[in-house]
Amino acid sequence: MVEHSVHVGTLQTRVEPSFHDKKQRSCLSHAVAAEVHAAVLFSFVTSIGVLYEEILLRNDSYTEYNWYRKIYGADYTHTYIQVVNQVLRLHKGLKLHEFGIHYPLDASSGCHIDLWVAFAIAFRVSKLELNFSPCPVSYWAFDTKNYSIPLTLFDRWKGIEPYLVQLDRVLSIRTPLLNVDNRFECLKELFLKSVELTNQQFEIILSSCTSLECLRLLDSPGLENIKHTVPHMKLNCLEIYHCSGLKNIGIFAPNLVSFKYLGPRTYILVKDAKQLINVCMCPSWRYGEYPITNSLGLSYRQSKDFGFDLFAAYFPQLEYLMMDVRSYKVQKVFKKVPLICNLKHLSLGTWNSSPDLYGILHCYKMVGCFVKASPFLHRLELHFELPPDKNQALRRISISPHRYLKEVSVSGFFGNKIAVDFIMAVFDFTIELEKIEITAVYLGDPSNCFNSFRHSEIDLNLVRESIQQLHERMPAKVQLYFLDDL
């Protein structure tokens, strides 16, 4: 069976060229009229500000095809919708492997998006991605209403035939015969960004998509209570980022391997996840304190370490852990936590400047706690946000020698003395450190919304001098890599 992937979107703003409106409108209209055929292996139709790129790729087994189509510079919604419809008309396969929309669309385009989603479902898509925000999260975006998926599209007990009829009548797209009972049997991955979800919609998606393995949600402010009490046997990856209205998360997924969360301080109950090895716990300081009440039967805790406590039972089995230390004060909690014997990869994020629990000194103490509790830790990542406070100094604490830590990565490096001293302190307690990677770019956001960001206040000369100083202080056996081109 032949499978295709359809991606329709734009490049991000930092690489998009700028052109006059008249030229752009003209070339966009010509692009829509262009006929690009799927049978051609490499076909390019290029004009000012617009590049249609269609690549037909065969994998090593010669049983599947990946069909990628990217539209660059399509700044007008009406034209973009026409382009997407044309892409769908050109699809000739019986099975759709991957379908993705990357464009700033909102509820006003809902009638078109509904048909696109129905198209993907009808062709039994394996990976569905709807990314409707050019900005990191909605509170930086325009004052628009997010698109919301109709319940009928994902409710397995309700038909999507009206949408399929519209595809035929409006777009002249014939879809394969659809077995309503198993129309989601192929959907393995679902990524929704700036798509409005209600509690009911979330529950219906998990209840209907029983083959779903990975669910990623980003920027759905209307979502308040995530609760799925029926065991979902296939779900192994759940990621929830920047959903500002969340109060409760209750998930029963016995085969969950990875859980990542960045958002409001909320009550989290992950039930019987005996396979869980990858956890990101970043309840953001931006969203205030924990709600006083919850629907999960958990008692109210005012402590900043509450979220840490909720996952403490899983610590002995974790292999990867990411935390924003600004949200925790966990030195006391470590007295109750057993050894994290399986932890191989630890990622900690904090501010660079603050002298209190939000700063680099607190992060240093956290490293000391984790190193003591994680005897087989292999890789340590440190992510520093915001410019440093030049008046801070690192006061060394006693940290036992660590034999297994081999790699250290530092992002958000400003070249300040306290960061240099921190790196040297890590080197001093490691016995067989092999590699240190450093970048001035901040890479500490698990949602990738604010990554690849280098602060404008950075002193490039200071960074160069600090890197040179580290080179001189490190022995030859330690490979020191500075990843930036300054």
Coordinates of C-alpha atoms in Angstrom, one line a residue, residues 9-470:
G9 CA 2.9 25.5 5.8
T10 CA 5.3 28.4 5.9
L11 CA 8.8 28.9 7.1
Q12 CA 9.2 30.8 10.3
T13 CA 9.5 34.6 10.2
R14 CA 13.2 34.7 10.7
V15 CA 13.9 33.1 7.4
E16 CA 11.0 34.5 5.3
P17 CA 12.0 37.2 2.8
S18 CA 10.1 40.5 2.7
F19 CA 8.5 41.7 -0.6
H20 CA 6.2 44.4 -1.7
D21 CA 2.5 43.5 -1.4
K22 CA 1.7 43.9 -5.1
K23 CA 4.5 41.5 -6.2
Q24 CA 3.5 39.1 -3.5
R25 CA -0.2 39.1 -4.4
S26 CA 0.7 38.6 -8.0
C27 CA 3.1 35.7 -7.5
L28 CA 0.7 34.0 -5.0
S29 CA -2.1 34.1 -7.6
H30 CA 0.2 32.6 -10.2
A31 CA 1.3 29.9 -7.7
V32 CA -2.3 28.9 -7.1
A33 CA -2.8 28.5 -10.8
A34 CA 0.3 26.4 -11.2
E35 CA -0.2 22.7 -11.8
V36 CA 2.3 20.6 -9.9
H37 CA 1.9 16.9 -10.4
A38 CA 2.5 14.2 -7.8
A39 CA 4.0 11.8 -10.4
V40 CA 7.1 14.0 -10.8
L41 CA 10.0 13.0 -8.5
F42 CA 11.4 16.5 -8.0
S43 CA 9.2 19.4 -9.2
F44 CA 9.8 23.1 -8.3
V45 CA 7.6 26.0 -9.3
T46 CA 9.3 29.2 -8.1
S47 CA 8.4 32.9 -8.2
I48 CA 9.1 36.0 -6.2
G49 CA 8.3 35.3 -2.5
V50 CA 6.8 31.9 -3.1
L51 CA 8.4 28.5 -3.5
Y52 CA 6.4 25.4 -4.1
E53 CA 8.5 22.4 -3.3
E54 CA 7.1 18.9 -3.9
I55 CA 9.4 16.0 -3.1
L56 CA 8.4 12.4 -3.5
L57 CA 10.6 10.3 -1.4
R58 CA 10.8 6.5 -1.2
N59 CA 12.0 4.9 2.0
D60 CA 14.5 2.0 2.1
S61 CA 11.8 -0.7 2.0
Y62 CA 10.2 0.8 -1.1
T63 CA 6.7 0.3 0.3
E64 CA 5.9 3.8 1.5
Y65 CA 6.1 7.2 0.0
N66 CA 6.5 10.5 1.8
W67 CA 5.0 13.5 0.0
Y68 CA 6.1 16.8 1.4
R69 CA 4.8 20.1 0.0
K70 CA 5.9 23.3 1.6
I71 CA 4.7 26.8 0.7
Y72 CA 6.9 29.7 1.5
G73 CA 5.7 33.3 1.8
A74 CA 1.9 32.6 1.5
D75 CA 0.8 35.5 3.7
Y76 CA -2.8 35.7 2.7
T77 CA -5.3 33.3 4.2
H78 CA -7.7 33.1 1.2
T79 CA -4.8 32.1 -1.0
Y80 CA -3.4 29.7 1.5
I81 CA -6.8 27.9 1.7
Q82 CA -6.9 27.6 -2.1
V83 CA -3.4 26.1 -2.0
V84 CA -4.4 23.5 0.6
N85 CA -7.5 22.5 -1.3
Q86 CA -5.4 22.1 -4.5
V87 CA -2.9 19.9 -2.5
L88 CA -5.8 17.7 -1.4
R89 CA -7.1 17.4 -4.9
L90 CA -3.7 16.1 -6.1
H91 CA -3.6 13.3 -3.5
K92 CA -4.1 10.0 -5.3
G93 CA -3.1 7.4 -2.6
L94 CA -5.4 5.2 -0.6
K95 CA -3.6 5.8 2.7
L96 CA -2.3 9.1 4.2
H97 CA 0.7 8.7 6.5
E98 CA 1.1 12.2 7.7
F99 CA -1.0 15.4 7.4
G100 CA 0.1 18.8 8.8
I101 CA -1.1 22.4 8.6
H102 CA 1.2 25.1 9.7
Y103 CA -0.4 28.5 9.3
P104 CA -2.0 31.2 11.5
L105 CA -5.6 30.2 11.0
D106 CA -8.4 30.8 13.5
A107 CA -12.1 30.0 14.0
S108 CA -13.1 32.1 11.0
S109 CA -11.6 29.5 8.8
G110 CA -13.3 26.6 10.7
C111 CA -15.4 25.4 7.8
H112 CA -12.3 24.8 5.7
I113 CA -10.3 23.2 8.5
D114 CA -13.2 20.8 9.3
L115 CA -13.0 19.5 5.8
W116 CA -9.2 19.1 5.9
V117 CA -9.4 17.1 9.1
A118 CA -12.2 15.0 7.7
F119 CA -10.1 14.4 4.6
A120 CA -7.2 13.2 6.8
I121 CA -9.5 10.9 8.8
A122 CA -11.1 9.5 5.7
F123 CA -7.6 8.5 4.3
R124 CA -6.8 6.9 7.7
V125 CA -4.0 9.3 8.6
S126 CA -1.3 8.1 11.0
K127 CA 0.1 11.5 12.1
L128 CA -2.1 14.6 12.3
E129 CA -0.7 18.0 13.1
L130 CA -2.6 21.3 13.3
N131 CA -0.4 24.2 14.1
F132 CA -2.3 27.5 13.9
S133 CA 0.0 29.9 15.7
P134 CA 3.0 31.8 14.3
C135 CA 3.7 33.1 17.8
P136 CA 4.9 31.1 20.8
V137 CA 1.6 31.1 22.7
S138 CA -1.7 32.8 22.4
Y139 CA -1.2 35.6 24.9
W140 CA 1.5 37.0 22.5
A141 CA -0.7 36.5 19.4
F142 CA -3.5 38.5 17.9
D143 CA -6.9 38.9 19.6
T144 CA -8.6 36.1 17.7
K145 CA -10.6 33.0 18.6
N146 CA -8.9 29.7 18.2
Y147 CA -10.3 27.0 16.0
S148 CA -12.2 24.3 17.8
I149 CA -12.6 20.7 16.4
P150 CA -16.3 19.7 16.1
L151 CA -17.2 16.8 18.4
T152 CA -18.7 14.9 15.4
L153 CA -15.2 14.6 13.8
F154 CA -13.7 12.6 16.6
D155 CA -16.8 11.0 18.2
R156 CA -16.7 7.4 16.9
W157 CA -20.5 7.1 17.5
K158 CA -21.3 10.0 15.2
G159 CA -20.8 10.0 11.5
I160 CA -18.5 12.3 9.5
E161 CA -20.5 11.6 6.3
P162 CA -21.7 15.2 6.0
Y163 CA -18.1 16.4 5.8
L164 CA -17.2 13.7 3.2
V165 CA -20.2 14.8 1.1
Q166 CA -19.0 18.4 1.2
L167 CA -15.5 17.3 0.2
D168 CA -17.1 15.7 -2.9
R169 CA -19.5 18.5 -3.8
V170 CA -17.3 21.5 -2.9
L171 CA -13.8 20.3 -3.7
S172 CA -14.5 17.4 -6.0
I173 CA -12.6 15.1 -3.7
R174 CA -13.7 11.5 -3.5
T175 CA -12.7 9.7 -0.3
P176 CA -12.3 5.9 0.2
L177 CA -15.1 3.9 1.7
L178 CA -14.9 4.5 5.5
N179 CA -15.5 2.0 8.2
V180 CA -17.0 4.2 10.9
D181 CA -16.2 1.7 13.7
N182 CA -12.4 1.8 13.0
R183 CA -11.8 5.1 11.3
F184 CA -9.2 6.0 13.9
E185 CA -7.3 2.7 13.9
C186 CA -4.3 4.2 12.1
L187 CA -4.0 7.5 14.1
K188 CA -0.8 7.2 16.1
E189 CA 0.2 10.8 16.7
L190 CA -1.8 14.0 17.2
F191 CA -0.3 17.4 17.7
L192 CA -2.6 20.4 18.3
K193 CA -1.3 24.0 18.7
S194 CA -3.6 27.0 19.2
V195 CA -6.6 24.6 18.8
E196 CA -9.4 25.2 21.4
L197 CA -10.3 22.1 23.3
T198 CA -12.9 21.6 26.0
N199 CA -12.8 18.9 28.7
Q200 CA -15.3 16.9 26.7
Q201 CA -13.4 17.1 23.5
F202 CA -10.2 15.9 25.2
E203 CA -12.1 12.9 26.6
I204 CA -13.7 12.1 23.3
I205 CA -10.3 12.2 21.5
L206 CA -8.8 9.7 23.9
S207 CA -11.9 7.5 24.0
S208 CA -12.2 7.3 20.2
C209 CA -8.6 7.2 19.2
T210 CA -7.7 3.9 21.0
S211 CA -4.6 3.4 18.8
L212 CA -3.2 6.9 19.7
E213 CA 0.4 6.6 21.0
C214 CA 1.5 10.3 21.2
L215 CA -0.7 13.3 22.1
R216 CA 0.8 16.8 22.2
L217 CA -1.3 19.8 23.2
L218 CA 0.0 23.4 23.1
D219 CA -1.8 26.6 23.9
S220 CA -5.4 25.6 24.5
P221 CA -6.5 28.1 27.2
G222 CA -10.1 26.8 27.5
L223 CA -8.9 23.3 28.7
E224 CA -9.5 23.1 32.5
N225 CA -9.9 19.6 33.7
I226 CA -8.1 16.7 31.9
K227 CA -9.5 13.5 33.3
H228 CA -9.4 10.1 31.6
T229 CA -10.2 7.3 34.0
V230 CA -10.6 4.4 31.5
P231 CA -7.2 2.9 30.8
H232 CA -5.7 3.9 27.5
M233 CA -3.5 1.0 26.6
K234 CA -1.6 2.5 23.6
L235 CA -0.8 6.0 24.8
N236 CA 2.9 6.2 25.6
C237 CA 3.6 9.9 25.2
L238 CA 1.6 12.8 26.6
E239 CA 2.9 16.4 26.3
I240 CA 0.9 19.5 27.5
Y241 CA 2.3 23.0 27.2
H242 CA 1.0 26.5 27.9
C243 CA -2.6 25.6 28.5
S244 CA -3.2 28.5 30.9
G245 CA -6.6 27.4 32.2
L246 CA -5.6 24.0 33.5
K247 CA -6.5 23.0 37.0
N248 CA -6.4 19.2 37.1
I249 CA -4.7 16.5 35.1
G250 CA -5.8 12.9 35.7
I251 CA -4.5 10.2 33.3
F252 CA -4.8 6.4 33.4
A253 CA -2.3 5.1 30.8
P254 CA -0.6 1.9 32.0
N255 CA 2.0 2.0 29.2
L256 CA 2.8 5.7 29.4
V257 CA 6.6 6.1 28.9
S258 CA 6.9 9.9 28.6
F259 CA 5.0 12.7 30.3
K260 CA 5.9 16.4 29.8
Y261 CA 4.2 19.3 31.3
L262 CA 4.8 23.1 31.2
G263 CA 2.0 25.4 32.4
P264 CA 0.0 26.5 35.5
R265 CA 0.7 24.9 38.9
T266 CA -1.9 22.2 38.8
Y267 CA -2.8 18.9 40.4
I268 CA -1.4 16.0 38.4
L269 CA -2.3 12.4 38.9
V270 CA -0.7 9.8 36.6
K271 CA -2.1 6.5 37.6
D272 CA -0.2 3.1 37.5
A273 CA 2.4 4.2 34.9
K274 CA 4.8 1.4 35.5
Q275 CA 6.6 2.1 32.2
L276 CA 7.2 5.8 32.9
I277 CA 10.9 6.7 32.4
N278 CA 10.8 10.3 30.9
V279 CA 9.3 13.2 32.9
C280 CA 9.3 16.9 32.5
M281 CA 7.9 18.8 35.5
C282 CA 7.8 22.6 34.8
P283 CA 4.8 24.2 36.6
S284 CA 5.4 27.7 35.6
W285 CA 6.0 30.6 38.1
R286 CA 4.1 32.8 35.6
Y287 CA 0.7 31.3 36.5
G288 CA 0.5 31.7 40.3
E289 CA -0.1 29.1 43.0
Y290 CA -2.0 25.8 43.0
P291 CA -5.8 25.9 43.0
I292 CA -7.4 25.5 46.4
T293 CA -9.7 22.7 45.2
N294 CA -9.4 19.9 42.7
S295 CA -11.4 17.0 41.2
L296 CA -8.8 14.3 41.7
G297 CA -9.2 13.8 45.4
L298 CA -5.8 15.3 46.2
S299 CA -5.4 17.3 49.3
Y300 CA -4.4 21.0 49.0
R301 CA -0.8 21.8 49.5
Q302 CA 0.6 25.3 49.5
S303 CA 4.2 24.0 49.3
K304 CA 6.2 24.9 46.2
D305 CA 7.3 21.2 46.2
F306 CA 3.8 19.8 45.7
G307 CA 4.3 18.9 42.1
F308 CA 7.6 17.3 43.0
D309 CA 5.9 15.1 45.6
L310 CA 3.3 14.0 43.0
F311 CA 6.0 12.3 41.0
A312 CA 8.2 11.1 43.8
A313 CA 6.8 7.6 43.6
Y314 CA 8.1 7.3 40.0
F315 CA 11.6 8.6 40.7
P316 CA 13.3 5.2 41.1
Q317 CA 12.3 4.2 37.6
L318 CA 13.0 7.5 35.8
E319 CA 15.8 7.7 33.2
Y320 CA 15.2 11.3 32.0
L321 CA 14.0 14.2 34.2
M322 CA 13.6 17.8 33.3
M323 CA 12.7 20.4 35.9
D324 CA 12.4 24.2 36.1
V325 CA 14.0 24.7 39.5
R326 CA 12.3 28.1 39.9
S327 CA 9.1 26.2 40.7
Y328 CA 10.6 24.0 43.5
K329 CA 12.5 24.2 46.8
V330 CA 13.3 20.6 47.0
Q331 CA 16.3 20.2 49.4
K332 CA 13.9 19.0 52.1
V333 CA 12.0 16.7 49.7
F334 CA 15.2 14.8 48.9
K335 CA 15.2 13.5 52.4
K336 CA 12.1 11.5 51.6
V337 CA 13.0 10.5 48.1
P338 CA 14.9 7.2 47.6
L339 CA 17.9 6.9 45.3
I340 CA 17.1 7.7 41.6
C341 CA 19.2 4.8 40.5
N342 CA 18.1 4.7 36.9
L343 CA 18.4 8.4 36.1
K344 CA 20.8 8.9 33.2
H345 CA 19.8 12.4 31.9
L346 CA 19.0 15.4 34.0
S347 CA 17.9 18.8 32.7
L348 CA 17.5 21.8 35.0
G349 CA 16.3 25.3 34.0
T350 CA 16.5 28.6 36.0
W351 CA 17.1 32.3 35.7
N352 CA 20.6 33.6 35.4
S353 CA 20.2 36.7 37.5
S354 CA 18.0 36.2 40.6
P355 CA 19.8 35.7 43.9
D356 CA 17.0 33.8 45.5
L357 CA 15.1 30.5 44.6
Y358 CA 14.8 31.6 41.0
G359 CA 18.5 32.0 40.3
I360 CA 21.7 30.1 39.5
L361 CA 22.8 29.6 43.1
H362 CA 19.6 27.6 43.8
C363 CA 20.3 25.6 40.6
Y364 CA 23.7 24.8 41.9
K365 CA 22.3 23.4 45.2
M366 CA 19.8 21.4 43.2
V367 CA 22.6 19.8 41.2
G368 CA 24.3 18.8 44.4
C369 CA 21.1 17.1 45.6
F370 CA 20.5 15.3 42.3
V371 CA 24.1 14.1 41.9
K372 CA 24.0 12.6 45.4
A373 CA 20.7 10.8 44.6
S374 CA 21.6 9.7 41.1
P375 CA 24.7 7.6 41.1
F376 CA 24.5 6.6 37.4
L377 CA 23.7 10.0 36.0
H378 CA 25.4 10.3 32.5
R379 CA 24.3 13.7 31.1
L380 CA 23.6 17.0 32.9
E381 CA 21.9 20.0 31.1
L382 CA 21.8 23.5 32.6
H383 CA 19.6 26.2 31.0
F384 CA 20.0 29.8 32.1
E385 CA 17.4 32.4 31.1
L386 CA 17.8 36.2 31.2
P387 CA 20.9 38.3 31.7
P388 CA 23.1 37.6 34.7
D389 CA 23.6 39.6 37.9
K390 CA 27.3 40.5 37.9
N391 CA 27.4 40.9 41.6
Q392 CA 26.7 37.3 42.4
A393 CA 29.4 34.9 43.5
L394 CA 29.3 31.1 43.7
R395 CA 29.9 29.7 47.1
R396 CA 31.1 26.1 46.8
I397 CA 29.2 23.3 48.6
S398 CA 30.5 19.9 49.3
I399 CA 29.5 17.5 46.5
S400 CA 30.8 13.9 46.5
P401 CA 32.8 12.7 43.5
H402 CA 30.7 11.3 40.7
R403 CA 32.1 8.6 38.5
Y404 CA 29.5 8.2 35.7
L405 CA 28.7 11.8 34.7
K406 CA 30.3 12.1 31.2
E407 CA 28.5 15.0 29.5
V408 CA 27.5 18.5 30.5
S409 CA 25.5 20.9 28.3
V410 CA 25.0 24.6 29.1
S411 CA 22.6 26.9 27.3
G412 CA 21.9 30.6 27.9
F413 CA 25.6 31.2 28.6
F414 CA 26.4 34.9 29.0
G415 CA 30.0 34.5 30.0
N416 CA 29.4 35.8 33.5
K417 CA 31.8 34.7 36.2
I418 CA 29.3 32.8 38.3
A419 CA 28.3 30.6 35.3
V420 CA 32.0 29.9 34.6
D421 CA 32.5 29.0 38.2
F422 CA 29.4 26.8 38.1
I423 CA 30.9 24.9 35.1
M424 CA 34.2 24.5 36.9
A425 CA 32.5 23.3 40.1
V426 CA 30.7 20.5 38.0
F427 CA 34.0 19.6 36.5
D428 CA 35.7 19.3 39.9
F429 CA 33.2 16.8 41.3
T430 CA 33.2 14.6 38.2
I431 CA 35.9 11.9 37.9
E432 CA 35.6 11.0 34.2
L433 CA 34.0 14.0 32.4
E434 CA 34.4 13.7 28.7
K435 CA 32.5 16.5 27.0
I436 CA 31.1 20.0 27.7
E437 CA 28.8 21.8 25.2
I438 CA 28.1 25.5 25.6
T439 CA 25.8 27.9 23.7
A440 CA 24.6 31.4 24.3
V441 CA 21.2 30.4 22.9
Y442 CA 18.6 29.5 25.5
L443 CA 17.3 25.9 25.0
G444 CA 15.4 25.3 28.2
D445 CA 11.8 25.3 27.0
P446 CA 10.5 21.8 26.5
S447 CA 7.7 23.1 24.2
N448 CA 10.3 24.7 21.9
C449 CA 8.3 27.9 21.9
F450 CA 11.0 30.1 23.3
N451 CA 14.1 28.1 22.3
S452 CA 16.7 29.3 19.8
F453 CA 16.7 32.6 21.5
R454 CA 19.9 34.7 22.2
H455 CA 19.4 37.7 24.3
S456 CA 20.2 41.1 22.8
E457 CA 22.1 42.2 25.9
I458 CA 24.8 39.5 25.5
D459 CA 28.4 40.8 25.5
L460 CA 30.0 38.7 22.8
N461 CA 33.5 39.7 23.8
L462 CA 32.9 38.5 27.4
V463 CA 31.5 35.2 26.0
R464 CA 34.7 34.7 23.9
E465 CA 36.9 35.5 26.9
S466 CA 35.1 33.1 29.2
I467 CA 35.2 30.3 26.6
Q468 CA 39.0 30.9 26.3
Q469 CA 39.3 30.9 30.0
L470 CA 37.5 27.5 30.2

